[in-house]
């Protein structure tokens, strides 16, 4: 997500009609804010786009580079080597921003391959790797290790924790085909490469931990204290790995290092109503579960009277084929959501929910700049931002 968002900002710069640096930076800030509002969980997107804006501002603070770009533009147009008013030509500055923006995107894409080279060394012969989610960088590491396996240097197995697939969006014209399970593509590619993969549910993580050699997970964001924000269930994997004395490795690109310092699970900058306490009884619950008091033999009283009232109300109640006909679209302060989806009001989709894993549960973080302990993250953030 962050790389795609940065690419869209670079494309916006290329087609922008802004004529000053101030207008360009305002356009970037406004567009970035719009991108953040368009998703329920903008943590990884915020980390990447904020770093991208910081990178561009830093390039603008290098007058020699901008002057050289302007002189090059002037020479290509006039053939003269003299400096003058053309050195402040905004077109040259914009081209300088675009070239640096494309360079940032290129480095972000290459970082995944670099992490795969570093990470494959942690997967040793005979090991069993426990992982979850659909992280592309985790998939790249496992695939790199699998390719080494084809060469006969390492043999390993994978236990993949899979969540139930999200329901398809409600639409009268759409078919009832379900969405693919998260990580299904990675599982298929590993099996095609000859890697034995077992898929388990989240409730079987503790049961499987005895067979695990190491845990490998991705991250939505790496926070200042060295902890990570990742998909829901990563925290419990970290607790179980710690109790079983198994190493817990995180693979993440440096553009996911985010300036946040959460104090716990409920201190994240997004609203997640994972715990949604209610006294409302759902229809399925009432039909299947029945009453929680009394007993079935005591229902002989006034069944006929109840039935007639129910029929009367049923005749007066209009029938709707879908929730959308009555309620349309649910509006939240952060994002617009189609009605009927599995989304808590004002918060993230349940299958997209995240949790916070503190640094004391993490053995090491593997990035394109090397392998770091959680305590080194704050220093890396300073290098990246300042």
Tab-separated table of C-alpha atoms in Angstrom:
chain	number	residue	atom	x	y	z
A	1	UNK	CA	0.000	0.000	0.000
A	2	UNK	CA	2.636	2.668	0.857
A	3	UNK	CA	4.583	2.146	-2.389
A	4	UNK	CA	1.402	2.378	-4.477
A	5	UNK	CA	0.431	5.564	-2.630
A	6	UNK	CA	3.871	7.095	-3.246
A	7	UNK	CA	3.678	6.158	-6.932
A	8	UNK	CA	0.323	7.944	-7.159
A	9	UNK	CA	1.882	11.062	-5.591
A	10	UNK	CA	4.736	10.974	-8.105
A	11	UNK	CA	2.180	10.684	-10.919
A	12	UNK	CA	0.306	13.625	-9.428
A	13	UNK	CA	3.512	15.693	-9.449
A	14	UNK	CA	4.096	14.809	-13.098
A	15	UNK	CA	0.654	16.117	-14.128
A	16	UNK	CA	0.450	18.999	-11.668
A	17	UNK	CA	-0.006	22.604	-12.839
A	18	UNK	CA	1.529	24.031	-9.658
A	19	UNK	CA	3.922	26.887	-10.459
A	20	UNK	CA	5.707	27.330	-7.120
A	21	UNK	CA	7.368	25.128	-4.522
A	22	UNK	CA	4.786	26.189	-1.937
A	23	UNK	CA	1.890	25.150	-4.195
A	24	UNK	CA	3.567	21.826	-4.916
A	25	UNK	CA	4.110	21.016	-1.246
A	26	UNK	CA	0.533	22.060	-0.395
A	27	UNK	CA	-0.764	19.791	-3.174
A	28	UNK	CA	1.270	16.873	-1.810
A	29	UNK	CA	0.045	17.474	1.742
A	30	UNK	CA	-3.612	17.731	0.650
A	31	UNK	CA	-3.415	14.623	-1.540
A	32	UNK	CA	-1.655	12.656	1.183
A	33	UNK	CA	-4.361	13.582	3.683
A	34	UNK	CA	-7.007	12.445	1.182
A	35	UNK	CA	-5.250	9.090	0.731
A	36	UNK	CA	-5.108	8.591	4.498
A	37	UNK	CA	-8.816	9.304	4.858
A	38	UNK	CA	-9.680	6.806	2.131
A	39	UNK	CA	-8.585	3.760	4.155
A	40	UNK	CA	-9.667	2.557	7.569
A	41	UNK	CA	-6.122	1.668	8.655
A	42	UNK	CA	-3.684	4.280	7.291
A	43	UNK	CA	-0.675	3.362	9.459
A	44	UNK	CA	1.577	1.887	6.757
A	45	UNK	CA	0.362	4.437	4.214
A	46	UNK	CA	1.133	7.280	6.632
A	47	UNK	CA	4.634	5.968	7.289
A	48	UNK	CA	5.483	5.790	3.570
A	49	UNK	CA	3.870	9.027	2.396
A	50	UNK	CA	5.163	11.102	5.328
A	51	UNK	CA	8.678	9.824	4.703
A	52	UNK	CA	8.295	10.574	0.989
A	53	UNK	CA	7.289	14.181	1.710
A	54	UNK	CA	10.194	14.521	4.107
A	55	UNK	CA	12.530	13.136	1.439
A	56	UNK	CA	11.355	15.695	-1.118
A	57	UNK	CA	11.679	18.578	1.353
A	58	UNK	CA	15.206	17.430	2.136
A	59	UNK	CA	16.096	17.486	-1.565
A	60	UNK	CA	14.758	21.045	-1.787
A	61	UNK	CA	17.066	22.032	1.065
A	62	UNK	CA	20.081	21.165	-1.089
A	63	UNK	CA	20.580	24.365	-3.108
A	64	UNK	CA	23.565	23.016	-5.025
A	65	UNK	CA	21.492	20.160	-6.451
A	66	UNK	CA	18.641	22.470	-7.456
A	67	UNK	CA	21.013	25.031	-8.948
A	68	UNK	CA	22.725	22.296	-10.945
A	69	UNK	CA	19.359	21.059	-12.207
A	70	UNK	CA	18.332	24.593	-13.187
A	71	UNK	CA	21.647	25.237	-14.943
A	72	UNK	CA	21.305	21.972	-16.825
A	73	UNK	CA	17.777	22.985	-17.895
A	74	UNK	CA	19.010	26.410	-18.978
A	75	UNK	CA	21.925	24.966	-20.957
A	76	UNK	CA	19.715	22.475	-22.750
A	77	UNK	CA	17.371	25.295	-23.821
A	78	UNK	CA	19.832	28.103	-24.676
A	79	UNK	CA	23.161	26.376	-25.116
A	80	UNK	CA	24.684	28.954	-22.753
A	81	UNK	CA	26.775	28.104	-19.710
A	82	UNK	CA	26.014	31.325	-17.849
A	83	UNK	CA	23.880	31.437	-14.754
A	84	UNK	CA	21.132	33.946	-14.243
A	85	UNK	CA	17.425	34.117	-13.653
A	86	UNK	CA	17.035	30.685	-15.265
A	87	UNK	CA	18.684	29.152	-12.169
A	88	UNK	CA	15.400	29.698	-10.364
A	89	UNK	CA	13.349	28.111	-13.101
A	90	UNK	CA	10.577	26.132	-11.389
A	91	UNK	CA	10.370	23.666	-14.266
A	92	UNK	CA	13.883	22.509	-13.464
A	93	UNK	CA	13.014	22.252	-9.774
A	94	UNK	CA	9.908	20.217	-10.584
A	95	UNK	CA	11.953	17.854	-12.755
A	96	UNK	CA	14.394	17.538	-9.872
A	97	UNK	CA	11.525	16.596	-7.541
A	98	UNK	CA	10.155	14.077	-10.039
A	99	UNK	CA	13.500	12.359	-10.574
A	100	UNK	CA	14.055	12.104	-6.830
A	101	UNK	CA	10.501	10.852	-6.319
A	102	UNK	CA	10.985	8.101	-8.892
A	103	UNK	CA	14.302	7.232	-7.271
A	104	UNK	CA	12.529	6.893	-3.907
A	105	UNK	CA	9.949	4.516	-5.422
A	106	UNK	CA	12.667	2.465	-7.107
A	107	UNK	CA	14.580	2.072	-3.849
A	108	UNK	CA	11.380	1.155	-1.999
A	109	UNK	CA	10.698	-1.641	-4.482
A	110	UNK	CA	14.267	-2.908	-4.386
A	111	UNK	CA	14.203	-3.013	-0.582
A	112	UNK	CA	11.999	-6.126	-0.648
A	113	UNK	CA	14.604	-8.075	-2.629
A	114	UNK	CA	17.373	-6.887	-0.310
A	115	UNK	CA	15.415	-7.993	2.768
A	116	UNK	CA	14.807	-11.375	1.108
A	117	UNK	CA	18.568	-11.856	0.735
A	118	UNK	CA	19.142	-11.012	4.391
A	119	UNK	CA	16.161	-12.930	5.720
A	120	UNK	CA	16.767	-16.226	3.925
A	121	UNK	CA	19.912	-16.729	6.018
A	122	UNK	CA	17.782	-17.042	9.145
A	123	UNK	CA	15.896	-20.036	7.715
A	124	UNK	CA	18.179	-22.950	8.411
A	125	UNK	CA	18.074	-26.511	7.180
A	126	UNK	CA	15.374	-28.549	8.906
A	127	UNK	CA	13.598	-25.537	10.384
A	128	UNK	CA	9.836	-24.980	10.631
A	129	UNK	CA	8.676	-21.388	10.135
A	130	UNK	CA	5.456	-20.036	11.636
A	131	UNK	CA	3.985	-17.021	9.854
A	132	UNK	CA	0.698	-15.233	9.235
A	133	UNK	CA	-0.956	-12.563	7.105
A	134	UNK	CA	-0.304	-11.701	3.493
A	135	UNK	CA	2.901	-9.665	3.798
A	136	UNK	CA	4.703	-9.469	0.452
A	137	UNK	CA	8.086	-9.126	2.116
A	138	UNK	CA	7.482	-12.296	4.180
A	139	UNK	CA	6.530	-14.028	0.944
A	140	UNK	CA	9.738	-12.774	-0.704
A	141	UNK	CA	11.881	-14.112	2.157
A	142	UNK	CA	10.210	-17.522	2.085
A	143	UNK	CA	10.446	-17.708	-1.690
A	144	UNK	CA	14.152	-16.823	-1.595
A	145	UNK	CA	14.705	-19.593	0.946
A	146	UNK	CA	12.626	-21.968	-1.210
A	147	UNK	CA	14.797	-21.236	-4.236
A	148	UNK	CA	17.847	-22.024	-2.124
A	149	UNK	CA	16.061	-25.219	-1.146
A	150	UNK	CA	15.911	-26.216	-4.815
A	151	UNK	CA	19.694	-25.959	-4.850
A	152	UNK	CA	19.800	-28.424	-1.952
A	153	UNK	CA	21.255	-25.999	0.588
A	154	UNK	CA	18.236	-25.728	2.893
A	155	UNK	CA	15.088	-27.722	3.573
A	156	UNK	CA	12.314	-26.241	5.664
A	157	UNK	CA	8.587	-26.344	6.373
A	158	UNK	CA	6.058	-23.575	6.879
A	159	UNK	CA	3.063	-23.348	9.208
A	160	UNK	CA	0.762	-20.639	7.870
A	161	UNK	CA	-1.854	-19.067	10.142
A	162	UNK	CA	-4.838	-18.152	8.001
A	163	UNK	CA	-7.853	-16.090	8.944
A	164	UNK	CA	-11.283	-16.717	7.442
A	165	UNK	CA	-11.663	-14.882	4.116
A	166	UNK	CA	-13.563	-11.596	4.175
A	167	UNK	CA	-17.150	-11.770	2.939
A	168	UNK	CA	-17.857	-10.534	-0.601
A	169	UNK	CA	-19.276	-7.007	-0.822
A	170	UNK	CA	-23.071	-6.987	-0.802
A	171	UNK	CA	-24.407	-6.239	-4.266
A	172	UNK	CA	-27.550	-7.412	-6.018
A	173	UNK	CA	-25.620	-8.066	-9.228
A	174	UNK	CA	-22.593	-9.788	-7.669
A	175	UNK	CA	-22.339	-13.528	-7.324
A	176	UNK	CA	-21.865	-15.276	-3.982
A	177	UNK	CA	-18.258	-16.246	-4.636
A	178	UNK	CA	-16.111	-15.741	-1.543
A	179	UNK	CA	-12.888	-13.731	-1.439
A	180	UNK	CA	-9.578	-15.612	-1.420
A	181	UNK	CA	-8.080	-16.457	1.961
A	182	UNK	CA	-5.297	-14.130	3.076
A	183	UNK	CA	-1.895	-15.520	2.126
A	184	UNK	CA	-3.349	-18.121	-0.243
A	185	UNK	CA	-1.076	-16.963	-3.055
A	186	UNK	CA	2.058	-17.333	-0.921
A	187	UNK	CA	0.981	-20.794	0.221
A	188	UNK	CA	0.373	-21.916	-3.373
A	189	UNK	CA	3.702	-20.568	-4.651
A	190	UNK	CA	5.637	-22.251	-1.824
A	191	UNK	CA	3.957	-25.588	-2.469
A	192	UNK	CA	4.758	-25.307	-6.168
A	193	UNK	CA	8.407	-24.851	-5.186
A	194	UNK	CA	8.245	-28.057	-3.153
A	195	UNK	CA	8.021	-26.517	0.326
A	196	UNK	CA	5.658	-28.428	2.668
A	197	UNK	CA	3.101	-25.955	4.017
A	198	UNK	CA	0.488	-26.587	6.710
A	199	UNK	CA	-2.335	-24.080	7.105
A	200	UNK	CA	-3.904	-23.669	10.536
A	201	UNK	CA	-6.518	-21.458	12.145
A	202	UNK	CA	-5.625	-18.781	14.684
A	203	UNK	CA	-6.908	-20.980	17.494
A	204	UNK	CA	-4.284	-23.653	16.692
A	205	UNK	CA	-1.207	-21.446	17.147
A	206	UNK	CA	-0.458	-22.578	20.713
A	207	UNK	CA	-0.960	-26.229	19.739
A	208	UNK	CA	1.501	-25.874	16.833
A	209	UNK	CA	4.186	-23.932	18.711
A	210	UNK	CA	5.925	-27.120	19.824
A	211	UNK	CA	6.776	-27.894	16.188
A	212	UNK	CA	7.956	-24.369	15.397
A	213	UNK	CA	11.632	-23.420	15.061
A	214	UNK	CA	11.148	-19.688	14.416
A	215	UNK	CA	8.391	-17.107	13.880
A	216	UNK	CA	8.571	-14.744	10.899
A	217	UNK	CA	6.054	-11.903	10.488
A	218	UNK	CA	5.626	-8.670	8.568
A	219	UNK	CA	4.487	-5.315	9.892
A	220	UNK	CA	2.125	-2.484	9.044
A	221	UNK	CA	4.458	-0.169	10.893
A	222	UNK	CA	7.582	-0.244	13.062
A	223	UNK	CA	7.205	2.230	15.928
A	224	UNK	CA	9.806	4.272	17.786
A	225	UNK	CA	10.369	1.887	20.684
A	226	UNK	CA	11.055	-1.071	18.372
A	227	UNK	CA	7.610	-2.623	18.611
A	228	UNK	CA	5.436	-3.318	15.593
A	229	UNK	CA	1.862	-2.772	14.489
A	230	UNK	CA	0.745	-5.772	12.498
A	231	UNK	CA	-2.348	-7.781	11.629
A	232	UNK	CA	-4.544	-8.989	14.467
A	233	UNK	CA	-3.126	-12.141	16.074
A	234	UNK	CA	0.561	-11.213	15.767
A	235	UNK	CA	0.708	-10.134	19.410
A	236	UNK	CA	-0.534	-13.495	20.672
A	237	UNK	CA	2.012	-15.233	18.414
A	238	UNK	CA	4.722	-13.133	20.039
A	239	UNK	CA	3.549	-14.029	23.553
A	240	UNK	CA	3.428	-17.742	22.716
A	241	UNK	CA	6.838	-17.648	21.010
A	242	UNK	CA	8.347	-15.907	24.036
A	243	UNK	CA	6.890	-18.454	26.445
A	244	UNK	CA	8.156	-21.320	24.266
A	245	UNK	CA	11.600	-19.685	23.855
A	246	UNK	CA	11.295	-19.425	20.054
A	247	UNK	CA	12.912	-16.553	18.108
A	248	UNK	CA	10.476	-13.967	16.766
A	249	UNK	CA	11.715	-12.113	13.657
A	250	UNK	CA	10.085	-9.164	11.908
A	251	UNK	CA	10.764	-8.273	8.260
A	252	UNK	CA	9.857	-4.729	7.238
A	253	UNK	CA	11.009	-2.071	4.813
A	254	UNK	CA	12.422	1.154	6.247
A	255	UNK	CA	9.570	3.181	4.722
A	256	UNK	CA	7.340	1.460	7.291
A	257	UNK	CA	9.247	3.022	10.200
A	258	UNK	CA	6.686	5.366	11.689
A	259	UNK	CA	6.975	8.095	14.305
A	260	UNK	CA	4.568	6.630	16.822
A	261	UNK	CA	5.065	5.556	20.412
A	262	UNK	CA	2.041	3.496	21.477
A	263	UNK	CA	1.771	2.707	25.159
A	264	UNK	CA	-0.344	-0.392	24.616
A	265	UNK	CA	-3.000	-2.105	22.526
A	266	UNK	CA	-5.536	0.674	22.963
A	267	UNK	CA	-3.182	3.553	22.178
A	268	UNK	CA	-3.063	3.116	18.390
A	269	UNK	CA	-3.932	6.093	16.126
A	270	UNK	CA	-6.889	4.274	14.563
A	271	UNK	CA	-10.299	3.375	15.906
A	272	UNK	CA	-10.917	-0.365	16.157
A	273	UNK	CA	-14.083	-1.666	17.750
A	274	UNK	CA	-12.865	-5.230	18.046
A	275	UNK	CA	-14.511	-5.420	21.452
A	276	UNK	CA	-18.030	-4.316	20.624
A	277	UNK	CA	-20.132	-4.932	23.731
A	278	UNK	CA	-23.835	-5.100	22.980
A	279	UNK	CA	-27.085	-6.387	24.431
A	280	UNK	CA	-28.735	-6.729	21.010
A	281	UNK	CA	-29.597	-10.331	20.150
A	282	UNK	CA	-29.013	-11.178	16.508
A	283	UNK	CA	-31.764	-12.970	14.606
A	284	UNK	CA	-29.703	-16.106	14.060
A	285	UNK	CA	-28.881	-16.178	17.744
A	286	UNK	CA	-32.503	-15.960	18.747
A	287	UNK	CA	-33.636	-18.618	16.285
A	288	UNK	CA	-30.890	-21.159	16.914
A	289	UNK	CA	-30.194	-20.566	20.574
A	290	UNK	CA	-33.731	-20.079	21.813
A	291	UNK	CA	-34.409	-18.566	25.197
A	292	UNK	CA	-31.768	-18.703	27.887
A	293	UNK	CA	-34.426	-19.142	30.571
A	294	UNK	CA	-37.362	-21.444	30.984
A	295	UNK	CA	-37.794	-24.702	29.197
A	296	UNK	CA	-39.287	-25.971	25.991
A	297	UNK	CA	-42.094	-27.828	27.756
A	298	UNK	CA	-43.579	-24.591	29.123
A	299	UNK	CA	-44.518	-23.147	25.720
A	300	UNK	CA	-48.082	-24.480	25.645
A	301	UNK	CA	-49.724	-21.310	26.950
A	302	UNK	CA	-50.772	-18.739	24.380
A	303	UNK	CA	-48.913	-19.857	21.267
A	304	UNK	CA	-51.954	-19.241	19.066
A	305	UNK	CA	-52.243	-15.650	20.237
A	306	UNK	CA	-48.533	-14.969	19.664
A	307	UNK	CA	-48.696	-16.532	16.206
A	308	UNK	CA	-51.630	-14.338	15.139
A	309	UNK	CA	-49.853	-11.180	16.314
A	310	UNK	CA	-46.678	-12.190	14.470
A	311	UNK	CA	-48.634	-12.821	11.247
A	312	UNK	CA	-50.351	-9.431	11.576
A	313	UNK	CA	-47.055	-7.579	12.030
A	314	UNK	CA	-45.423	-9.568	9.244
A	315	UNK	CA	-48.135	-8.452	6.832
A	316	UNK	CA	-47.570	-4.797	7.770
A	317	UNK	CA	-43.768	-4.993	7.543
A	318	UNK	CA	-42.327	-4.208	4.082
A	319	UNK	CA	-39.908	-6.790	2.752
A	320	UNK	CA	-36.468	-5.635	1.635
A	321	UNK	CA	-34.123	-7.919	-0.275
A	322	UNK	CA	-30.995	-6.252	1.048
A	323	UNK	CA	-29.968	-3.889	3.817
A	324	UNK	CA	-28.846	-1.336	1.217
A	325	UNK	CA	-32.465	-0.618	0.240
A	326	UNK	CA	-33.167	0.845	3.659
A	327	UNK	CA	-29.850	2.070	4.965
A	328	UNK	CA	-27.849	2.876	1.834
A	329	UNK	CA	-24.315	3.737	2.867
A	330	UNK	CA	-22.928	3.918	6.384
A	331	UNK	CA	-20.941	7.125	6.962
A	332	UNK	CA	-18.120	7.193	9.480
A	333	UNK	CA	-15.924	10.141	10.419
A	334	UNK	CA	-12.934	8.482	8.791
A	335	UNK	CA	-14.053	6.452	5.810
A	336	UNK	CA	-17.155	5.698	3.763
A	337	UNK	CA	-18.181	2.069	3.959
A	338	UNK	CA	-20.769	0.069	1.995
A	339	UNK	CA	-23.601	-0.977	4.300
A	340	UNK	CA	-23.736	-4.613	5.225
A	341	UNK	CA	-19.983	-5.193	5.235
A	342	UNK	CA	-18.228	-6.634	8.239
A	343	UNK	CA	-17.076	-3.265	9.541
A	344	UNK	CA	-17.630	-1.782	12.955
A	345	UNK	CA	-19.026	1.725	12.769
A	346	UNK	CA	-16.253	4.283	12.594
A	347	UNK	CA	-13.483	1.698	12.711
A	348	UNK	CA	-11.447	-0.816	10.729
A	349	UNK	CA	-12.790	-3.888	8.998
A	350	UNK	CA	-12.542	-6.845	11.374
A	351	UNK	CA	-10.374	-8.924	9.067
A	352	UNK	CA	-8.116	-5.864	8.590
A	353	UNK	CA	-7.730	-5.158	12.311
A	354	UNK	CA	-4.245	-4.821	13.784
A	355	UNK	CA	-2.582	-5.185	17.167
A	356	UNK	CA	0.603	-3.926	18.788
A	357	UNK	CA	3.512	-6.251	19.581
A	358	UNK	CA	5.900	-4.693	22.140
A	359	UNK	CA	9.675	-4.787	21.588
A	360	UNK	CA	10.399	-7.231	24.419
A	361	UNK	CA	8.738	-10.002	22.373
A	362	UNK	CA	10.820	-9.320	19.231
A	363	UNK	CA	14.193	-10.982	18.669
A	364	UNK	CA	15.302	-8.865	15.686
A	365	UNK	CA	14.038	-6.705	12.842
A	366	UNK	CA	15.298	-7.458	9.346
A	367	UNK	CA	15.314	-4.436	7.009
A	368	UNK	CA	17.095	-3.488	3.774
A	369	UNK	CA	19.699	-1.641	5.854
A	370	UNK	CA	20.549	-4.754	7.880
A	371	UNK	CA	19.455	-6.653	10.968
A	372	UNK	CA	18.572	-4.539	14.007
A	373	UNK	CA	17.571	-5.121	17.583
A	374	UNK	CA	14.379	-3.346	18.666
A	375	UNK	CA	16.426	-0.884	20.725
A	376	UNK	CA	18.157	0.343	17.535
A	377	UNK	CA	14.921	1.447	15.839
A	378	UNK	CA	14.920	4.945	17.351
A	379	UNK	CA	18.433	5.532	15.994
A	380	UNK	CA	17.348	4.293	12.553
A	381	UNK	CA	14.382	6.667	12.626
A	382	UNK	CA	16.722	9.575	13.339
A	383	UNK	CA	18.899	8.560	10.368
A	384	UNK	CA	15.888	8.265	8.080
A	385	UNK	CA	14.161	11.493	9.103
A	386	UNK	CA	17.056	13.767	9.997
